CSV table of C-alpha atoms and ligand atoms in Angstrom, one decimal:
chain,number,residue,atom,x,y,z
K,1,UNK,CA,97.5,-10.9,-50.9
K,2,UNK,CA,96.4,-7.7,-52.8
K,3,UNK,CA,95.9,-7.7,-56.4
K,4,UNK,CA,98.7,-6.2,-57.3
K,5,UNK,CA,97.7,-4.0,-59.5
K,6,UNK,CA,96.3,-2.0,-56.8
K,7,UNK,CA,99.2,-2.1,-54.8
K,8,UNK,CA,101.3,-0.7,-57.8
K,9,UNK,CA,99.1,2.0,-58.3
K,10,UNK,CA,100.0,5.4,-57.0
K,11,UNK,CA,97.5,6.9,-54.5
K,12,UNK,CA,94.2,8.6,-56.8
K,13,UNK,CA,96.0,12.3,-57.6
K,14,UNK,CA,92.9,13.7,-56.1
K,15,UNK,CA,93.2,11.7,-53.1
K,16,UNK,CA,96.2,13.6,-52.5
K,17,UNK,CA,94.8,16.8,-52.4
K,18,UNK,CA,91.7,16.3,-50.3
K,19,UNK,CA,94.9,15.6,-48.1
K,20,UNK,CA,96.7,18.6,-48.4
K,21,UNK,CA,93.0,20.4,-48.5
K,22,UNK,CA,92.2,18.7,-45.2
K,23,UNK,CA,95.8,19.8,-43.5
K,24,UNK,CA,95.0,23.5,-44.1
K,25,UNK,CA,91.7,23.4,-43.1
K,26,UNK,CA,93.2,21.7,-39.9
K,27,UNK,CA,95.8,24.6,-39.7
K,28,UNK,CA,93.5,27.2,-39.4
K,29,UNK,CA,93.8,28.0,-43.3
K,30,UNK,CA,90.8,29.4,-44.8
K,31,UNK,CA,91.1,27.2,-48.4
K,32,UNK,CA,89.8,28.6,-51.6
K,33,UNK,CA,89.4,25.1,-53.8
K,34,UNK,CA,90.7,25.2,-57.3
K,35,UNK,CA,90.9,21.3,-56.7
K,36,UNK,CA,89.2,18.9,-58.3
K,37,UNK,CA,86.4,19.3,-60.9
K,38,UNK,CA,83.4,18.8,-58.1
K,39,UNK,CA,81.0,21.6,-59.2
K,40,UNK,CA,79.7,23.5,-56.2
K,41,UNK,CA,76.4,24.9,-58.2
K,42,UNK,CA,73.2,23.9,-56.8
K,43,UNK,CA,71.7,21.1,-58.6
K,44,UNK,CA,67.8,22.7,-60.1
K,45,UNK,CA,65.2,23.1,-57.4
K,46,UNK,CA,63.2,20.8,-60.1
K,47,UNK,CA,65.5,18.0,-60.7
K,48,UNK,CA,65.6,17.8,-56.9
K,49,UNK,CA,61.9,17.8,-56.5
K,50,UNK,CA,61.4,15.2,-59.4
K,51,UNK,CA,64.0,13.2,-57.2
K,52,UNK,CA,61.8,13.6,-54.4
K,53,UNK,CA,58.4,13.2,-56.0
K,54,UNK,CA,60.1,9.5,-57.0
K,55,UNK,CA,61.1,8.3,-54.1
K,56,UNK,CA,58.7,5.4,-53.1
K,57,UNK,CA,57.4,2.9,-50.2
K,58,UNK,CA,60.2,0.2,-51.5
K,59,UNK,CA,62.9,0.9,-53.8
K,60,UNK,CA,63.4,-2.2,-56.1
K,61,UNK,CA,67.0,-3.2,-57.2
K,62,UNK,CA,66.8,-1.2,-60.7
K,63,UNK,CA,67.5,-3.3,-64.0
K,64,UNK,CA,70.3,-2.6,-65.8
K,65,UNK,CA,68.4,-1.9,-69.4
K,66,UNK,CA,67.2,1.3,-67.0
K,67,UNK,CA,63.8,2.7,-67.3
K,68,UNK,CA,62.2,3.6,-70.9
K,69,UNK,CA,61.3,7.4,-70.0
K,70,UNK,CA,65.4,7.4,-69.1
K,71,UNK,CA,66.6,5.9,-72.4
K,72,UNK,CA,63.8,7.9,-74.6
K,73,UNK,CA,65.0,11.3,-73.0
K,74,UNK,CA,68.5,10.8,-73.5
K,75,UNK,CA,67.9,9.4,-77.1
K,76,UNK,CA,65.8,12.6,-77.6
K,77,UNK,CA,68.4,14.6,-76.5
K,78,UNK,CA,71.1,13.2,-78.7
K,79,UNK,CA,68.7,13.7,-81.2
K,80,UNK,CA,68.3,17.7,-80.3
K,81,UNK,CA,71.9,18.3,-79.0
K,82,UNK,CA,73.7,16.2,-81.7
K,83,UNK,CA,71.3,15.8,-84.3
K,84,UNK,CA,72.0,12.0,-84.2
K,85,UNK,CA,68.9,9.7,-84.1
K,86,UNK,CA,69.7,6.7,-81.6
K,87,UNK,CA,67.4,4.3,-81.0
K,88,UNK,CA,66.6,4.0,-77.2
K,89,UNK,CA,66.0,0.4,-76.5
K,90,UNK,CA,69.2,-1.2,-78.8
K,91,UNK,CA,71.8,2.3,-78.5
K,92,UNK,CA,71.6,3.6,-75.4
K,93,UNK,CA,71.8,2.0,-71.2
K,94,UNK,CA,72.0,4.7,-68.3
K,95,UNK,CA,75.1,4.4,-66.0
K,96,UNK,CA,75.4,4.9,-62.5
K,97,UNK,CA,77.4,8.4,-63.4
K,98,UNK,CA,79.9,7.7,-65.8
K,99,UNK,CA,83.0,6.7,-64.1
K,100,UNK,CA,82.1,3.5,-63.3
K,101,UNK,CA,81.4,2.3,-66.9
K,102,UNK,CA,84.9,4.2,-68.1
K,103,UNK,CA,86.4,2.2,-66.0
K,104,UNK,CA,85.0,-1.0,-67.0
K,105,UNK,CA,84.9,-0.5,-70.5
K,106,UNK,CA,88.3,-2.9,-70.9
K,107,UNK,CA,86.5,-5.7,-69.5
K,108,UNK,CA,83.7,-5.1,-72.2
K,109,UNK,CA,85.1,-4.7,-75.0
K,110,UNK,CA,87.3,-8.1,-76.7
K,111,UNK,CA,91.2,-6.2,-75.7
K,112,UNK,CA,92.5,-9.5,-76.9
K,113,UNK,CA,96.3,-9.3,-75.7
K,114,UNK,CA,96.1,-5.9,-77.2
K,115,UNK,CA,96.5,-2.4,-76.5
K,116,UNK,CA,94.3,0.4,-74.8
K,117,UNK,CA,95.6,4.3,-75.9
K,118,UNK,CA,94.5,7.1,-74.0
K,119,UNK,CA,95.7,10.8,-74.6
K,120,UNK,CA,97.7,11.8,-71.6
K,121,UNK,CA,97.4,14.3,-69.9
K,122,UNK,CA,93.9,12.4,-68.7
K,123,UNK,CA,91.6,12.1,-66.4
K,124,UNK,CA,93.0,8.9,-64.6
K,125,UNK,CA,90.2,5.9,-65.5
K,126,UNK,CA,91.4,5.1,-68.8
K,127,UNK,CA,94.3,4.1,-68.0
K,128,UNK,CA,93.2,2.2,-64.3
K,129,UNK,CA,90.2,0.2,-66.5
K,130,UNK,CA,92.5,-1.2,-68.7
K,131,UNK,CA,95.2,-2.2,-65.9
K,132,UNK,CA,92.4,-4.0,-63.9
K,133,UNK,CA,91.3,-5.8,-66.9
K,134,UNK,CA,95.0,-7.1,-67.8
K,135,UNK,CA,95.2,-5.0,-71.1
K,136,UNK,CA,98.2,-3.1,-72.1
K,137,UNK,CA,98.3,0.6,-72.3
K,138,UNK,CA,99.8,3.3,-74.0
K,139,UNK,CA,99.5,7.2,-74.2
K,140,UNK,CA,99.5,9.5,-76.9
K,141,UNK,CA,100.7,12.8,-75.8
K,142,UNK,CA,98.8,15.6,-76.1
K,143,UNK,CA,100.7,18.8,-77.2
K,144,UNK,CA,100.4,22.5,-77.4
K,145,UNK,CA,101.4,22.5,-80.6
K,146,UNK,CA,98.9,19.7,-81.6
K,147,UNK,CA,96.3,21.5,-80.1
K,148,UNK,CA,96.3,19.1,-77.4
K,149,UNK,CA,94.8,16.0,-80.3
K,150,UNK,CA,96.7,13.1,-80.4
K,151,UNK,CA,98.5,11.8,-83.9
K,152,UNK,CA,96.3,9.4,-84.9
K,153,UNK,CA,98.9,8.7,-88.0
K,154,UNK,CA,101.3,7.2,-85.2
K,155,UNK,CA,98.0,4.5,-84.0
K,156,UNK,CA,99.9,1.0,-84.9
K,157,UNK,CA,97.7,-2.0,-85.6
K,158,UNK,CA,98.0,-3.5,-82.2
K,159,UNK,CA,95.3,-1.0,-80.6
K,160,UNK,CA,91.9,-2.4,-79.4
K,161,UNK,CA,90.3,0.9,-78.0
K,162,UNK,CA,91.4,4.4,-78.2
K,163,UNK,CA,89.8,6.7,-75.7
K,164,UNK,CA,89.7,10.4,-76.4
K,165,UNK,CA,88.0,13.4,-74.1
K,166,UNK,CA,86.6,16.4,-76.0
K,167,UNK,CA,86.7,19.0,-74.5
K,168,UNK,CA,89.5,17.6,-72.7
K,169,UNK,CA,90.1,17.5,-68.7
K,170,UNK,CA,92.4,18.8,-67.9
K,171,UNK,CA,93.5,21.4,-71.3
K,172,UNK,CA,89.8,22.5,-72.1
K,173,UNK,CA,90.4,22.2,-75.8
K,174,UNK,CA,87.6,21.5,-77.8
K,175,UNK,CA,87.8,18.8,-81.2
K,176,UNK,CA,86.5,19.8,-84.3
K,177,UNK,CA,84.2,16.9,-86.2
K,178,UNK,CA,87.5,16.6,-88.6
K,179,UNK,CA,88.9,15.1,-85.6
K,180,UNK,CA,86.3,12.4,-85.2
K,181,UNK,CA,86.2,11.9,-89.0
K,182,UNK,CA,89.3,10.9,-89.0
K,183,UNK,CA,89.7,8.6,-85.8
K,184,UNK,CA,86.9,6.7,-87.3
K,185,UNK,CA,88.2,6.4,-90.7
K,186,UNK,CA,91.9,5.1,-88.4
K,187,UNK,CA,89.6,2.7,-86.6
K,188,UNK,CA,88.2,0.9,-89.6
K,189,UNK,CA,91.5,0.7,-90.7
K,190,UNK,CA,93.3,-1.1,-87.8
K,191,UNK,CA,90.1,-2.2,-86.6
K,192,UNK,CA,89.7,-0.7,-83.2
K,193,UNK,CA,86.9,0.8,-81.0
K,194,UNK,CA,86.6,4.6,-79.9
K,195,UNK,CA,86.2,5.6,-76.5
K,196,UNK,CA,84.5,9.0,-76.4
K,197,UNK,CA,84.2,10.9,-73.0
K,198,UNK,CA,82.1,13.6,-73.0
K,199,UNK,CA,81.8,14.4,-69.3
K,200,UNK,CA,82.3,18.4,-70.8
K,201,UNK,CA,80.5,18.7,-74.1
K,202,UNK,CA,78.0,20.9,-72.2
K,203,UNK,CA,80.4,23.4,-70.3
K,204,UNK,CA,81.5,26.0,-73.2
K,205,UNK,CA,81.8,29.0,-73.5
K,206,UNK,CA,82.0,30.4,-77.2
K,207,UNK,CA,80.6,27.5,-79.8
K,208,UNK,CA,78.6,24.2,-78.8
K,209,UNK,CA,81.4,21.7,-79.3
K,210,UNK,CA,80.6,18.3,-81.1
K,211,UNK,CA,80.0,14.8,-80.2
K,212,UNK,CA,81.7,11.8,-81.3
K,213,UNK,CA,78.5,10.4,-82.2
K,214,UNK,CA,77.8,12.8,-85.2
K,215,UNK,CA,80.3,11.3,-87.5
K,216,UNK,CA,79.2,9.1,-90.3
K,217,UNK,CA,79.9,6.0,-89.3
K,218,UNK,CA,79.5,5.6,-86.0
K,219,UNK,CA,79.9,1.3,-85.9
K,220,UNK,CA,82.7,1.7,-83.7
K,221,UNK,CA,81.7,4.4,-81.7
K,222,UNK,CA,81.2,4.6,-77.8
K,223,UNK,CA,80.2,7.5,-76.0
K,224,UNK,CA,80.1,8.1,-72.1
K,225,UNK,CA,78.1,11.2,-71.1
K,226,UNK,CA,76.7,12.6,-67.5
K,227,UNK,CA,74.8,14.6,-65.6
K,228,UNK,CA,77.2,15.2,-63.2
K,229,UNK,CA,79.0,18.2,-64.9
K,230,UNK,CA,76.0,19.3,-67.2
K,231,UNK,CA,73.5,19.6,-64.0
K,232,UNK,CA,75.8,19.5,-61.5
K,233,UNK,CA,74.8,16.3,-60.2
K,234,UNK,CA,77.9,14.6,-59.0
K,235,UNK,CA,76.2,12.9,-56.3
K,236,UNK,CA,73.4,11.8,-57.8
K,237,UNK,CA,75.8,9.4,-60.3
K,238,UNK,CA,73.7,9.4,-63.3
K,239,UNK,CA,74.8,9.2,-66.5
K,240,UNK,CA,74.6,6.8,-69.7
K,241,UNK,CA,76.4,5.1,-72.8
K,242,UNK,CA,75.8,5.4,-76.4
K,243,UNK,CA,76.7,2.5,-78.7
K,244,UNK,CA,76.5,0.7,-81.0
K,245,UNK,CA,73.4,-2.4,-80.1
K,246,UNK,CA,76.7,-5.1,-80.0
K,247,UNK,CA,78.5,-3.2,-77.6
K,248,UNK,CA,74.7,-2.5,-75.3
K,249,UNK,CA,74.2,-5.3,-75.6
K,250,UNK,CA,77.2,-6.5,-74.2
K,251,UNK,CA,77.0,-4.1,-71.5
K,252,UNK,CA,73.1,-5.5,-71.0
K,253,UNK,CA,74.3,-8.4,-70.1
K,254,UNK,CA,78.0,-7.2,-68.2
K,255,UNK,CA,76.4,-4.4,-65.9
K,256,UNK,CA,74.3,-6.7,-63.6
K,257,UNK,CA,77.0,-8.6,-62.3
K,258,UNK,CA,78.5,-5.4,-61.2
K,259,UNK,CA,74.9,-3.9,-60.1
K,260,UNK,CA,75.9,-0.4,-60.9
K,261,UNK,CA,72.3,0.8,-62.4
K,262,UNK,CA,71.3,3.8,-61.1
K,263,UNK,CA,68.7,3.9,-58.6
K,264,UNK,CA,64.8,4.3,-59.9
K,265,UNK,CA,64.2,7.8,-58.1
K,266,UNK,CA,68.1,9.1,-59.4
K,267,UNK,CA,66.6,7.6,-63.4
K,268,UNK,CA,63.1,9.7,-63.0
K,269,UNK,CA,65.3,12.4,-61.3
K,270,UNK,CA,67.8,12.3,-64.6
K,271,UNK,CA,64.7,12.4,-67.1
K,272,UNK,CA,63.8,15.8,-65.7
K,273,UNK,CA,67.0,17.2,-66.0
K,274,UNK,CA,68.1,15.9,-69.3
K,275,UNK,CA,64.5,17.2,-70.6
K,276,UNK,CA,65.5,21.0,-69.5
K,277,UNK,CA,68.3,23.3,-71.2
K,278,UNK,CA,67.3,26.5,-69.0
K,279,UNK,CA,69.4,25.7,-65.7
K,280,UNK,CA,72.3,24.1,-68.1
K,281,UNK,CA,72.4,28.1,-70.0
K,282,UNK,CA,72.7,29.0,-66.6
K,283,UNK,CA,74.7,27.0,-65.0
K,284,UNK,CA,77.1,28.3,-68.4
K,285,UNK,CA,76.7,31.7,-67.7
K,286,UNK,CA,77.7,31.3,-63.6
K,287,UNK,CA,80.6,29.8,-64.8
K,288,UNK,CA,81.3,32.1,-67.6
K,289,UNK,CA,80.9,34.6,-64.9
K,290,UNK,CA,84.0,33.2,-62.7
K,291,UNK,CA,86.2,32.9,-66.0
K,292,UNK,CA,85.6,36.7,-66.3
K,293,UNK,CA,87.2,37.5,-62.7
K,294,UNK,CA,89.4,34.8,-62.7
K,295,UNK,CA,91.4,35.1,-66.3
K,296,UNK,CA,92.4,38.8,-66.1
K,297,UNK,CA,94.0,37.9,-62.7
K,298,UNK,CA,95.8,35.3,-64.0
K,299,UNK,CA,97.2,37.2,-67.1
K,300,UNK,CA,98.3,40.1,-64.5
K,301,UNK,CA,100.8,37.3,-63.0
K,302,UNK,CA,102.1,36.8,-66.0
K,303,UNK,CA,100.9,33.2,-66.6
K,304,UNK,CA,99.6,32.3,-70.1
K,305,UNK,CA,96.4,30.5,-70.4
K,306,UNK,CA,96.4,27.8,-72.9
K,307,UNK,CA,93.2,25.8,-74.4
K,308,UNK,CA,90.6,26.1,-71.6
K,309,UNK,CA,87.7,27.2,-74.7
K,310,UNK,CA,85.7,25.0,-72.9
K,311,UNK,CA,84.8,22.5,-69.4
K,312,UNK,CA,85.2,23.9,-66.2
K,313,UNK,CA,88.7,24.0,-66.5
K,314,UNK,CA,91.7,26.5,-66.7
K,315,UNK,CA,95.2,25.5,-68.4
K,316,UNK,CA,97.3,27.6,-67.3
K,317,UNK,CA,101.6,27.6,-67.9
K,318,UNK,CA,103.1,28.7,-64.5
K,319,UNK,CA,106.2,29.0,-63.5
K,320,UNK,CA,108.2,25.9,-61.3
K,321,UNK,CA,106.9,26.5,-57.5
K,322,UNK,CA,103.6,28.3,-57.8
K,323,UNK,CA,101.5,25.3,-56.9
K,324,UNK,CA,102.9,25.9,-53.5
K,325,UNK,CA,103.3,29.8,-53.2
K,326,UNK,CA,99.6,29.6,-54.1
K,327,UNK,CA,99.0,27.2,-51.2
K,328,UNK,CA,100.9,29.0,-49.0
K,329,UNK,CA,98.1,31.6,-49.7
K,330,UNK,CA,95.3,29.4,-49.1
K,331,UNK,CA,94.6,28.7,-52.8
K,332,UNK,CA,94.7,24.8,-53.7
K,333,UNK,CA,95.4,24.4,-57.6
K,334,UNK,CA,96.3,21.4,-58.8
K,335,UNK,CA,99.3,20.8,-60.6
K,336,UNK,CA,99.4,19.9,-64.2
K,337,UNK,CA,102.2,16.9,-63.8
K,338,UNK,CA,99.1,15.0,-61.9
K,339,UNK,CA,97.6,14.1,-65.3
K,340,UNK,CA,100.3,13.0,-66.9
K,341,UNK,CA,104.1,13.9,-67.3
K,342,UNK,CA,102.8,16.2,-70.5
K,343,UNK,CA,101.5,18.6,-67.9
K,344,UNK,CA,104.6,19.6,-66.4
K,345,UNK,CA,104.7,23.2,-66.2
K,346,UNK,CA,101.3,23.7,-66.1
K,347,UNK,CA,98.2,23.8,-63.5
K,348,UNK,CA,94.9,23.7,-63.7
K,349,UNK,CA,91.9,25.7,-62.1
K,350,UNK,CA,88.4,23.8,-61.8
K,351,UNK,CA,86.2,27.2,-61.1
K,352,UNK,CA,84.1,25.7,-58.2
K,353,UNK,CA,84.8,27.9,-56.0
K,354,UNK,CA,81.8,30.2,-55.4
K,355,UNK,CA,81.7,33.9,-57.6
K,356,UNK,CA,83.1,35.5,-54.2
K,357,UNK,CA,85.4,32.9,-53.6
K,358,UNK,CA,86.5,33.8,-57.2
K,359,UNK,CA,86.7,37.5,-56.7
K,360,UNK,CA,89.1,36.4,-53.4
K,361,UNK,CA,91.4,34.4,-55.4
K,362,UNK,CA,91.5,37.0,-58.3
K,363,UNK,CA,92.7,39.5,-55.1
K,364,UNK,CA,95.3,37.1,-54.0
K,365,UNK,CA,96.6,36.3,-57.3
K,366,UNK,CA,97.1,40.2,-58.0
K,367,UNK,CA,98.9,40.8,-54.7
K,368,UNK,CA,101.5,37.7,-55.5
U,1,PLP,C1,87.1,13.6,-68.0
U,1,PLP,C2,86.1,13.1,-67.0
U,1,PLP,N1,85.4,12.0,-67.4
U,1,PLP,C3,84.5,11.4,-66.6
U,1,PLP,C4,84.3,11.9,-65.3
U,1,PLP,C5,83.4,11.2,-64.4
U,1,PLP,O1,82.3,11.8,-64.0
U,1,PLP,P1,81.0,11.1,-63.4
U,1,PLP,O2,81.4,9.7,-63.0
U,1,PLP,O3,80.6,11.9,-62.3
U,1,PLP,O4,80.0,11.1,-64.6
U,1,PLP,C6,85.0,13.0,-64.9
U,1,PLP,C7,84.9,13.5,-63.5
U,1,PLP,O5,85.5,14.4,-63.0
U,1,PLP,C8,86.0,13.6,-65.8
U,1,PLP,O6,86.7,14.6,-65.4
C-alpha cells in the first residue's frame, strides 16, 4: 500500500508542465520557458570557485548544526540586510535549500490536532508539509483587493502555524512591516507560530522589501531563506532557518534523522556568496532588464499586470484560453489556477528566459 496521502495528491503543478514543455520540444517546438521559477542566470564565477576550492579528498557526512563560518555569515547578513542581530549558534541552522525544511516544518512544530493556514494562491509545500504530518489545513485567500494579504482578523483560535510568503510567489506583492506587526500581535493572541518564506526578499525592483524577522517580538517567528533565488543557486540547495533557539533547537535535533544538511563544499560555497551583494545588484538589474521588454508587450495585449513589485514573477489577468494560444506559439506560461483556485484568470511569467529569449516573446506577444 501507498500512503495515501500521496496517492490523493494531484501530480506537482510543475510536474505538469515539464510535460507539456517536453511534448513541444518533442514536436519540433522551439519553447520559450515562462515556466517555473528555475532562474537561468549563471551562478558567480566566485561562488563556483569557492565551491571548487572546497571540495576535498573525503567528504564527511555534514552535521546538521552546519559549519560556524555558515551560521556567522548568514547571522551577519541578517544583521546588514535586516538590521536584526541573531545569534548564530542558538538562532540560526543552514538547510539543504529551503524546500525541504518548508516542507517539514509540520512535523517540527507541536500542530496538536490543530490547524496549518497558508495564503492561497501558494507555492505548493505548505500545504503538502502539513498533509504529510497529519495536520489540518486551511487557506486564506489572497485578493486583489486585499493586496493579496490575508485577513488576519478572520485567524480563529484553532491555528498552530500560519505560513505567509513576502514578496509572494506567485502575485509578487511585497508586505509592509505593518503586516508582520500585526501577524505577531494575532499570534500571541491565539498563540500560534509564523511561517515566513522569504525565498524572494532579494528580487525587487523599486524598495528593499522587509523581513519577518524585523518586528518586535520575534518569539514566534520562523523564517526560511535561500540562495537559490538570491544567487541563483537552485542546484546547489542551500539555504537556512531563522528562529527562535526552541524551535533550532528542535530542528538540531529533527534534521539528522532526515540527513538533509547541506554538503561541506555547498556550506563554504554558500559563505562566499551570502558574504557578496555585487552579483545579487546584478543579478536585479538582468532581471530588471527583462521586465523592461517584457511588460510593455504585455500591456499592448491588453492584459493588466497586477502586484509583480517584486520576485521573479509577473501577475498578469488574461483572458480564458491564452495559456494555450500562447503555447500554440511556443511560449509556456503557467496558469494562475495552478496555485490555487484564487488564481483563476490570471497567469504568471517567471522571467528565466534569457534577455533574447525575452525580446522573442515580447515579438510574439505583439503579433497575437
Ligand atoms: C515561494 C517559494 N518558497 C520556497 C522555494 C524553495 O526554494 P529552494 O528550495 O530552492 O530554496 C521556492 C522555489 O521555487 C518558492 O517559490
Amino acid at each position: 500500500m501507498i500512503n495515501p496521502t500521496l496517492a490523493e495528491l494531484a501530480t506537482y503543478p510543475f510536474v505538469r508542465l515539464e510535460e507539456k514543455r517536453r511534448e513541444l520540444l518533442e514536436a519540433g517546438v522551439d519553447v520559450i520557458d515562462f515556466g517555473k521559477g528555475d532562474p537561468n542566470e549563471p551562478t558567480d564565477p566566485m561562488i563556483r570557485q569557492a565551491l571548487v576550492e572546497a571540495l576535498p579528498e573525503r567528504s564527511p557526512y555534514p552535521l546538521a548544526a552546519g559549519l560556524p563560518e555558515l551560521r556567522e555569515a548568514v547571522a551577519r547578513w541578517c544583521g546588514t540586510r535586516f538590521g536584526v542581530p541573531l545569534d548564530a549558534d542558538t538562532e540560526v541552522v543552514p538547510t539543504y535549500g529551503s524546500k525541504e525544511a518548508i516542507f517539514s516544518l509540520a512535523e517540527v512544530v507541536d500542530t496538536g490536532g490543530k490547524v496549518v493556514a497558508y495564503g492561497e494562491p501558494a507555492y505548493p509545500v505548505y500545504e503538502r508539509g502539513a498533509l504529510f504530518a497529519g495536520a489540518r489545513v486551511r487557506t486564506l485567500p489572497l485578493l486583489r483587493e486585499n493586496d493579496f494579504l490575508p485577513d488576519l482578523d478572520a485567524l480563529g483560535d484553532d491555528i498552530a502555524l500560519v505560513w505567509v510568503n513576502y514578496p509572494h510567489n506567485p502575485t509578487g506583492a511585497p508586505a509592509p512591516l505593518a503586516f508582520y506587526e500585526r501577524l505577531t500581535e494575532r499570534a500571541r493572541e491565539l498563540d500560534f507560530w509564523i511561517a515566513s518564506d522569504e525565498a524572494y526578499t532579494e528580487l525587487w525592483f523599486d524598495e528593499p522589501p522587509v523581513s519577518a524577522l524585523q518586528v518586535a517580538d520575534r518569539s514566534r517567528v520562523i523564517v526560511f531563506q535561500t540562495l537559490s533565488k538570491r544567487s541563483s543557486m537552485t542546484g546547489y540547495r542551500s539555504g537556512f532557518v531563522a528562529a527562535p533557539p526552541e524551535v533550532i533547537a528542535a530542528l538540531k535535533a529533527y534534521r539528522p534523522t532526515v540527513g538533509t544538511a547541506p554538503q561541506e563544499f555547498v556550506q563554504r560555497a554558500s559563505v562566499v556568496a551570502w558574504n557578496d551583494e555585487r552579483h545579487v545588484e546584478e543579478t536585479r538589474a538582468r532581471y530588471a532588464a527583462k521586465r523592461d521588454v517584457i511588460i510593455p508587450a504585455i500591456e499592448a495585449c491588453g492584459w493588466e499586470i497586477v502586484a509583480s513589485r517584486a520576485t521573479m514573477y509577473l501577475w498578469v489577468i488574461a483572458p480564458d484560453g491564452t495559456v494555450d494560444r500562447l503555447l500554440e506559439r511556443g511560449v509556456l506560461v503557467s496558469p494562475g489556477d495552478f496555485f490555487g483556485p484564487s488564481g483563476a484568470g490570471y497567469i504568471r511569467f517567471a522571467l528565466v528566459p534569457t534577455l533574447d529569449e525575452c525580446r522573442r516573446a515580447a515579438e510574439i506577444l505583439r503579433s497575437l
